[in-house]
Amino acid sequence: SDPNVNKMLERIKADNVKFIRLQFNDILGIPKNVAIPVKQVEKALTEGIWIDGSSIEGFARIDESDMILKPDLDTYQILPWRPVDKKAARFICDVYTYGNKPFEGDPRSVLKKNLAEAAKLGYTYNCGPELEFFVFKRDENGQPTTEFVDHGGYFDLAPSDAAEDLRREIVLALTDMGFEIEASHHEVADSQHEIDFKYGDALSVADKVITFKFAAKTLALMNGLHATFMAKPISRIAGTGMHTHGSLSKDGKNVFFDPSAENQISDVMLYYIGGLMKHAKAIARLGNPTINSYKRLVPGYEAPVYITWSAANRSAMIRVPAARGNSTRAELRSPDPTCNPYLLFSAMIAAGLDGINNKILPPPATDVNIYHLSPEEIKSRGIEMLPGSLIEANNELLKDKVICDALGPHIIENLTKIAIAEEESFRLTVHPWEVERYINNY
Ligand code: ADP
Ligand code: MG
Ligand code: MG
Ligand code: MG
Ligand code: MG
């Protein structure tokens, strides 16, 4: 028998865990789970557990729907909010087909495949996402509202309130679950918060993004509140982003840093930026996957609208923070936390590798505030815009062979179905803005 499995079984016993949750993700990045009593865990860890994938978003296959969940031993975590006498732990699983092959609709497997491409060149892909969220009150029926809990501002030191206490609870729970929290602070909008954790390899960080959102939502609910990661819950105030810092390392050394180069930015980093910019429109489909995502990508807030990069200003889509050495990185500022991190990171690394393999240099940096440029200046600099809607982004994705190949036909087909269905549903609905705008005038 496998010594790693035996060690894990002993650990589960020593932790006095009663329930095991086997977690996996649908195409939207929504975690699903199967709970098994601890008695079944040996079987789960050795053979895997069969599930019926037919009703999971983006999983449906015409041939067969029986799939196997294979727990990744590295992802074992006790869920700190469960009562000690009914301890629960989880594993994140990879999804395999009936024929025992990685399922091409499993976002985690798709990311593994793309990271393997980077590994062929000796690269580890490191990601550091900044997760923001709003905390809202619930109404008397327990339904989420958009009512603020606090009225703090950016980095405000608010007197202790429910949202502040909740943020602290989330930080403590995440720390228990192996996160290294680097900072947490109030964001610009009322009731908006950010918690940053230390970057790591893209796979473990994608797992962490899912865990983070799940933990924040669970703890908010336990406190009678609601945490939301939707991109723009309220018109005309700051939306919610998931800026994603990225870098490549080789043999433990950051290859974006080159002390002898201009700005100490290596050629590899320039090509990575070039690739990200070339594929930015397709990446939007992954980083901004909801109709609502495109209400955040508007001028006047922190979110980018134009496909630019800069070492100096924060209105660019890609910013190169001042830190060098091992902290040399490129920050992609377009994504929001409604993204499926496995698919976003897959698209980002595929774009970056395309840049590196084909030596794609980015256009000159835009070191002025882009919102201060006239439309003519923007045009003469050849600056392009991010897509303005989900369906537009999906069409850009379909045109982008590199990103389509990175995600595979199963994912692309299902993303397209979803984009069309969302657009359709949105178009069939009359929105409050329309009524307000037209009911009197016409
Ligand atoms: P900002 O200045 O944009 O608000 P933050 O300081 O909030 O940025 O977040 C920085 C993020 O970048 C953190 O998650 C951090 O761990 C991550 N980071 C630092 N160095 C690297 C690196 N070499 N590669 C990828 N991410 C990194
Ligand atoms: Mg930040
Ligand atoms: Mg910051
Ligand atoms: Mg922020
Ligand atoms: Mg940032």
XYZ file of C-alpha atoms and ligand atoms in Angstrom:
473
model
C 0.000 0.000 0.000
C 1.007 3.610 -0.616
C 3.035 5.043 2.314
C 1.673 8.563 1.621
C -1.892 7.297 1.905
C -1.055 5.481 5.130
C 0.513 8.610 6.598
C -2.575 10.597 5.637
C -4.907 8.033 7.206
C -2.940 8.254 10.446
C -3.114 12.015 10.382
C -6.870 12.003 9.837
C -7.211 9.643 12.795
C -4.956 11.774 15.000
C -6.953 14.890 14.038
C -10.118 13.092 15.163
C -11.894 14.012 11.954
C -15.431 12.610 11.590
C -16.367 13.739 8.082
C -14.411 14.170 4.909
C -15.524 16.473 2.136
C -14.303 15.720 -1.348
C -14.297 19.026 -3.159
C -14.071 19.780 -6.872
C -15.069 22.683 -9.105
C -17.513 23.178 -11.924
C -16.671 25.280 -14.973
C -17.840 28.457 -13.185
C -15.383 27.830 -10.355
C -18.194 27.038 -7.944
C -17.008 24.409 -5.472
C -19.037 21.196 -5.258
C -18.567 18.561 -2.653
C -19.393 15.032 -1.681
C -19.247 14.298 2.038
C -18.125 10.849 3.113
C -17.914 9.390 6.613
C -14.340 8.932 7.718
C -14.742 5.131 7.359
C -14.829 5.546 3.580
C -11.717 7.651 3.367
C -9.272 4.816 2.745
C -11.249 3.761 -0.303
C -11.464 7.382 -1.498
C -7.702 7.863 -1.174
C -6.777 4.614 -2.889
C -9.432 4.104 -5.565
C -11.232 7.425 -5.752
C -14.973 7.959 -5.440
C -17.445 7.649 -8.303
C -19.808 10.537 -8.981
C -22.451 11.282 -11.582
C -21.210 14.347 -13.442
C -24.303 14.845 -15.587
C -25.889 17.655 -13.565
C -22.673 19.609 -12.905
C -22.351 22.880 -14.843
C -19.966 22.381 -17.747
C -19.437 18.675 -17.057
C -22.194 17.073 -19.137
C -20.847 14.704 -21.746
C -22.759 12.822 -24.366
C -20.951 9.534 -23.872
C -20.903 8.744 -20.163
C -21.369 10.807 -17.048
C -19.751 8.531 -14.457
C -16.591 10.151 -13.211
C -14.015 9.523 -10.497
C -12.903 12.022 -7.865
C -9.271 11.567 -6.883
C -8.303 13.524 -3.759
C -5.052 15.494 -3.912
C -3.285 14.629 -0.649
C -1.568 18.040 -0.562
C -4.926 19.790 -0.173
C -5.972 18.207 3.153
C -7.358 20.878 5.476
C -9.537 20.831 8.553
C -12.506 23.188 8.148
C -11.911 25.456 11.155
C -15.508 26.686 11.446
C -16.955 23.209 12.058
C -17.600 22.169 15.693
C -14.638 20.316 17.276
C -16.761 17.307 18.212
C -17.899 16.905 14.577
C -14.632 17.797 12.905
C -14.689 17.951 9.131
C -11.753 18.041 6.746
C -11.626 18.469 3.021
C -9.579 17.362 0.066
C -9.625 19.074 -3.310
C -9.974 16.449 -6.006
C -9.057 15.958 -9.616
C -11.821 14.615 -11.812
C -11.122 11.562 -13.952
C -13.248 10.007 -16.664
C -14.747 6.555 -16.735
C -11.663 5.543 -18.727
C -9.409 6.841 -15.921
C -8.070 9.847 -17.842
C -8.028 13.458 -16.530
C -11.436 14.894 -17.496
C -11.018 17.737 -20.002
C -13.951 19.602 -18.385
C -12.252 19.687 -14.973
C -10.781 23.189 -14.594
C -8.124 21.969 -12.155
C -6.900 19.365 -14.642
C -6.840 22.024 -17.364
C -4.603 24.221 -15.205
C -2.304 21.281 -14.437
C -1.930 20.645 -18.161
C -1.002 24.295 -18.809
C 1.446 24.406 -15.912
C 3.088 21.289 -17.333
C 3.763 23.288 -20.517
C 5.558 25.916 -18.411
C 7.447 23.183 -16.562
C 8.770 21.818 -19.876
C 10.675 25.105 -20.173
C 11.790 24.820 -16.550
C 9.334 27.462 -15.307
C 7.171 27.570 -12.215
C 4.265 30.017 -12.564
C 3.653 32.059 -9.432
C 0.431 33.953 -8.818
C -0.597 36.406 -6.111
C -4.239 37.520 -6.323
C -5.669 40.389 -4.265
C -9.144 39.394 -3.204
C -11.733 42.068 -2.541
C -15.333 41.631 -1.453
C -18.330 43.483 -0.109
C -20.028 42.588 3.151
C -23.766 43.267 3.137
C -26.605 42.895 5.610
C -29.245 40.207 5.261
C -32.942 41.018 5.527
C -35.374 39.531 8.082
C -35.790 36.464 5.849
C -32.058 35.922 5.708
C -31.827 37.044 2.080
C -28.772 39.093 1.033
C -29.335 42.831 0.522
C -26.996 45.528 -0.786
C -27.184 47.399 2.507
C -23.792 48.399 3.925
C -22.518 47.131 7.243
C -19.903 49.872 7.697
C -19.041 53.229 6.223
C -15.258 52.990 6.248
C -12.942 54.083 3.440
C -9.591 52.997 2.036
C -7.309 51.818 4.859
C -9.665 53.397 7.412
C -9.114 52.445 10.971
C -12.770 52.021 11.762
C -14.040 51.581 15.282
C -14.717 47.891 15.672
C -17.848 46.956 13.792
C -19.433 43.783 12.484
C -17.572 43.863 9.157
C -14.224 44.520 10.848
C -14.831 41.613 13.229
C -15.833 39.387 10.323
C -12.677 40.286 8.394
C -10.600 39.324 11.420
C -12.465 36.006 11.703
C -11.837 35.281 8.022
C -8.129 36.067 8.430
C -7.897 33.710 11.423
C -9.756 30.889 9.636
C -7.585 31.241 6.529
C -4.446 31.232 8.681
C -5.650 27.973 10.275
C -6.030 26.620 6.749
C -2.422 27.298 5.814
C -2.687 30.757 4.244
C 0.097 33.222 4.895
C -1.855 36.466 5.201
C 0.220 39.462 4.102
C -2.289 42.255 4.706
C -5.962 42.973 5.197
C -7.572 46.371 4.940
C -10.735 48.283 4.292
C -11.196 49.108 0.597
C -12.316 52.377 -1.018
C -16.058 51.703 -0.937
C -18.263 51.412 2.120
C -18.433 47.826 3.376
C -15.672 46.747 0.956
C -12.648 44.798 2.167
C -9.437 43.250 0.883
C -7.351 40.400 2.214
C -4.009 39.606 0.583
C -2.136 36.360 1.014
C 1.323 35.307 -0.042
C 1.764 34.262 -3.640
C 2.661 30.704 -4.575
C 2.566 28.273 -7.480
C -0.530 28.812 -9.620
C -2.202 25.488 -8.746
C -2.046 25.885 -4.977
C -3.085 29.536 -5.307
C -6.105 28.657 -7.497
C -7.098 26.165 -4.779
C -6.673 28.964 -2.231
C -8.885 31.389 -4.181
C -11.722 28.843 -4.082
C -11.117 28.174 -0.379
C -10.970 31.903 0.351
C -14.329 32.674 -1.260
C -15.941 29.652 0.365
C -14.554 30.560 3.813
C -15.567 34.228 3.540
C -19.112 33.352 2.488
C -19.464 30.687 5.179
C -18.198 32.914 8.000
C -20.331 35.860 6.846
C -23.411 33.626 6.876
C -22.535 32.377 10.365
C -22.492 36.040 11.429
C -25.846 36.839 9.819
C -24.123 38.774 7.010
C -23.441 38.193 3.331
C -20.048 38.328 1.605
C -20.187 38.795 -2.151
C -17.483 38.635 -4.794
C -19.690 39.912 -7.606
C -17.836 42.475 -9.696
C -20.088 45.532 -9.416
C -22.857 45.120 -6.853
C -23.699 48.835 -6.722
C -23.790 51.339 -9.587
C -21.392 54.274 -9.497
C -19.164 53.145 -6.664
C -15.963 51.106 -6.871
C -16.361 47.543 -8.095
C -14.600 44.455 -6.833
C -11.419 43.274 -8.508
C -9.012 40.407 -8.290
C -5.731 41.983 -9.399
C -3.445 39.075 -10.139
C 0.324 39.410 -9.743
C 2.297 36.917 -11.799
C 5.933 35.887 -12.176
C 7.985 32.969 -13.423
C 10.762 31.269 -11.537
C 13.395 28.773 -12.610
C 15.363 26.749 -10.058
C 13.872 28.959 -7.352
C 15.049 32.192 -8.993
C 12.685 34.862 -10.302
C 13.436 35.095 -14.036
C 11.539 38.403 -14.371
C 14.420 40.117 -12.559
C 17.504 41.054 -14.535
C 19.807 43.442 -12.629
C 21.640 44.410 -15.820
C 18.575 45.188 -17.970
C 16.732 48.466 -18.413
C 14.479 48.949 -15.378
C 15.846 45.561 -14.237
C 13.034 43.944 -16.230
C 14.202 40.794 -18.042
C 13.382 39.997 -21.668
C 11.314 37.050 -20.434
C 9.170 39.455 -18.418
C 8.734 41.779 -21.399
C 7.643 38.848 -23.567
C 5.257 37.657 -20.831
C 3.686 41.121 -20.782
C 3.602 41.126 -24.592
C 1.752 37.794 -24.580
C -0.743 38.926 -21.956
C -1.482 42.074 -23.957
C -1.824 40.186 -27.227
C -4.369 37.807 -25.670
C -6.009 40.304 -23.279
C -9.378 40.309 -25.060
C -9.697 36.529 -24.842
C -8.412 36.500 -21.263
C -11.302 38.841 -20.384
C -13.720 35.945 -20.987
C -11.965 34.057 -18.182
C -11.137 36.932 -15.838
C -14.472 38.690 -16.286
C -16.983 35.882 -16.773
C -20.301 37.493 -15.813
C -22.589 40.042 -17.493
C -22.000 42.203 -14.412
C -18.181 41.987 -14.789
C -18.363 44.503 -17.646
C -20.040 47.107 -15.446
C -16.775 47.214 -13.501
C -14.566 47.700 -16.595
C -15.590 51.346 -17.049
C -13.592 54.590 -16.806
C -13.386 56.530 -13.558
C -12.535 53.798 -11.046
C -9.475 51.642 -10.447
C -10.481 49.073 -13.053
C -8.805 49.158 -16.468
C -10.613 49.780 -19.759
C -7.660 49.974 -22.149
C -5.070 47.319 -22.979
C -1.936 49.052 -21.701
C 1.006 48.415 -19.435
C 3.030 50.716 -17.238
C 5.640 50.779 -14.526
C 4.362 54.071 -13.250
C 0.621 54.375 -13.084
C -2.311 52.427 -11.760
C -4.713 53.074 -14.605
C -2.912 50.559 -16.828
C -4.211 47.041 -17.375
C -0.792 45.663 -16.453
C 1.266 47.384 -13.799
C 4.867 46.572 -12.941
C 5.177 47.276 -9.202
C 8.392 48.957 -8.093
C 9.699 45.981 -6.078
C 12.581 44.058 -7.661
C 14.636 40.977 -6.864
C 12.408 38.027 -6.009
C 9.366 40.324 -5.912
C 9.652 41.350 -9.585
C 6.202 40.744 -11.055
C 3.508 41.908 -13.455
C 0.100 42.780 -12.000
C -2.878 42.095 -14.255
C -5.592 44.448 -13.019
C -8.517 43.430 -15.197
C -9.771 40.190 -13.542
C -12.520 40.148 -10.940
C -13.201 37.497 -8.316
C -16.187 35.985 -10.139
C -13.537 34.268 -12.258
C -12.747 30.594 -12.166
C -9.098 30.945 -11.049
C -8.070 27.641 -12.669
C -9.224 28.861 -16.077
C -7.934 32.412 -15.605
C -4.447 31.232 -14.609
C -4.503 28.728 -17.505
C -5.218 31.507 -19.985
C -2.632 33.810 -18.402
C 0.203 31.272 -18.495
C -0.704 30.202 -22.043
C -0.634 33.848 -23.143
C 2.636 34.466 -21.310
C 4.280 31.384 -22.838
C 3.103 32.444 -26.300
C 4.825 35.764 -25.661
C 8.017 34.048 -24.486
C 8.131 31.386 -27.218
C 7.492 33.917 -29.977
C 9.431 36.814 -28.433
C 6.406 39.120 -28.515
C 7.496 42.543 -27.307
C 4.796 44.694 -25.708
C 4.026 48.098 -27.236
C 5.663 51.072 -25.463
C 4.540 51.559 -21.853
C 1.731 54.078 -21.238
C 3.220 56.023 -18.360
C 0.553 58.723 -18.245
C -2.911 58.432 -16.774
C -4.780 57.019 -19.721
C -8.005 58.734 -18.655
C -6.259 62.084 -19.232
C -5.553 61.257 -22.891
C -7.899 62.454 -25.623
C -9.608 59.895 -27.865
C -7.268 61.041 -30.707
C -4.148 60.462 -28.593
C -5.413 57.044 -27.559
C -6.010 56.180 -31.192
C -2.662 57.491 -32.421
C -0.869 55.401 -29.779
C -2.676 52.325 -31.123
C -4.227 51.583 -27.724
C -7.069 49.068 -27.838
C -9.945 48.488 -25.446
C -10.978 45.441 -23.464
C -14.272 43.853 -24.570
C -17.392 45.701 -23.453
C -19.602 42.712 -22.755
C -19.529 39.020 -21.959
C -20.661 37.986 -25.420
C -18.034 40.246 -27.025
C -15.375 38.687 -24.817
C -16.572 35.216 -25.733
C -16.303 36.063 -29.428
C -12.734 37.271 -28.809
C -12.000 33.987 -27.068
C -13.332 31.996 -30.020
C -10.998 33.943 -32.341
C -7.945 33.248 -30.161
C -6.425 29.898 -31.117
C -3.717 29.958 -28.447
C -6.208 30.381 -25.609
C -8.731 27.980 -27.173
C -6.020 25.305 -27.393
C -4.952 25.977 -23.814
C -8.476 25.422 -22.491
C -9.496 22.652 -24.881
C -12.681 22.207 -26.930
C -14.827 20.883 -24.071
C -14.290 24.005 -21.942
C -14.607 26.375 -24.921
C -17.889 24.804 -26.052
C -19.357 25.042 -22.577
C -18.134 28.592 -21.943
C -19.769 29.609 -25.220
C -23.061 27.949 -24.270
C -22.993 29.749 -20.941
C -22.201 33.170 -22.470
C -25.060 32.808 -24.962
C -27.509 31.685 -22.269
C -26.529 34.560 -19.951
C -26.908 37.108 -22.743
C -30.273 35.631 -23.686
C -31.573 35.706 -20.133
C -30.365 39.281 -19.644
C -32.026 40.402 -22.866
C -35.322 38.816 -21.850
C -35.384 40.852 -18.643
C -36.574 44.455 -18.382
C -34.226 46.214 -15.976
C -35.095 48.964 -13.474
C -32.952 51.457 -15.441
C -35.148 51.011 -18.513
C -38.371 51.565 -16.641
C -36.996 54.614 -14.859
C -35.650 56.023 -18.108
C -38.617 55.476 -20.386
C -41.831 55.116 -18.422
C -42.544 58.829 -18.261
C -41.042 59.999 -21.527
C -42.818 57.562 -23.792
P -1.111 46.279 -4.610
O 0.060 47.165 -4.402
O -1.488 46.171 -6.045
O -2.288 46.630 -3.731
P -0.678 44.063 -2.844
O 0.493 44.470 -2.045
O -2.029 44.218 -2.218
O -0.594 44.819 -4.237
O -0.538 42.524 -3.298
C 0.643 42.059 -3.833
C 0.496 40.576 -4.179
O 1.586 40.211 -5.002
C 0.546 39.668 -2.952
O -0.397 38.630 -3.074
C 1.976 39.133 -3.028
O 2.160 37.886 -2.373
C 2.150 39.007 -4.519
N 3.544 38.850 -4.965
C 4.687 39.323 -4.400
N 5.765 38.896 -5.085
C 5.305 38.131 -6.119
C 5.921 37.395 -7.162
N 7.256 37.350 -7.324
N 5.116 36.723 -8.018
C 3.796 36.740 -7.892
N 3.166 37.416 -6.921
C 3.894 38.105 -6.037
Mg -3.867 45.364 -2.640
Mg -2.849 47.507 -2.417
Mg -7.607 46.659 -3.686
Mg -3.338 45.789 -6.920
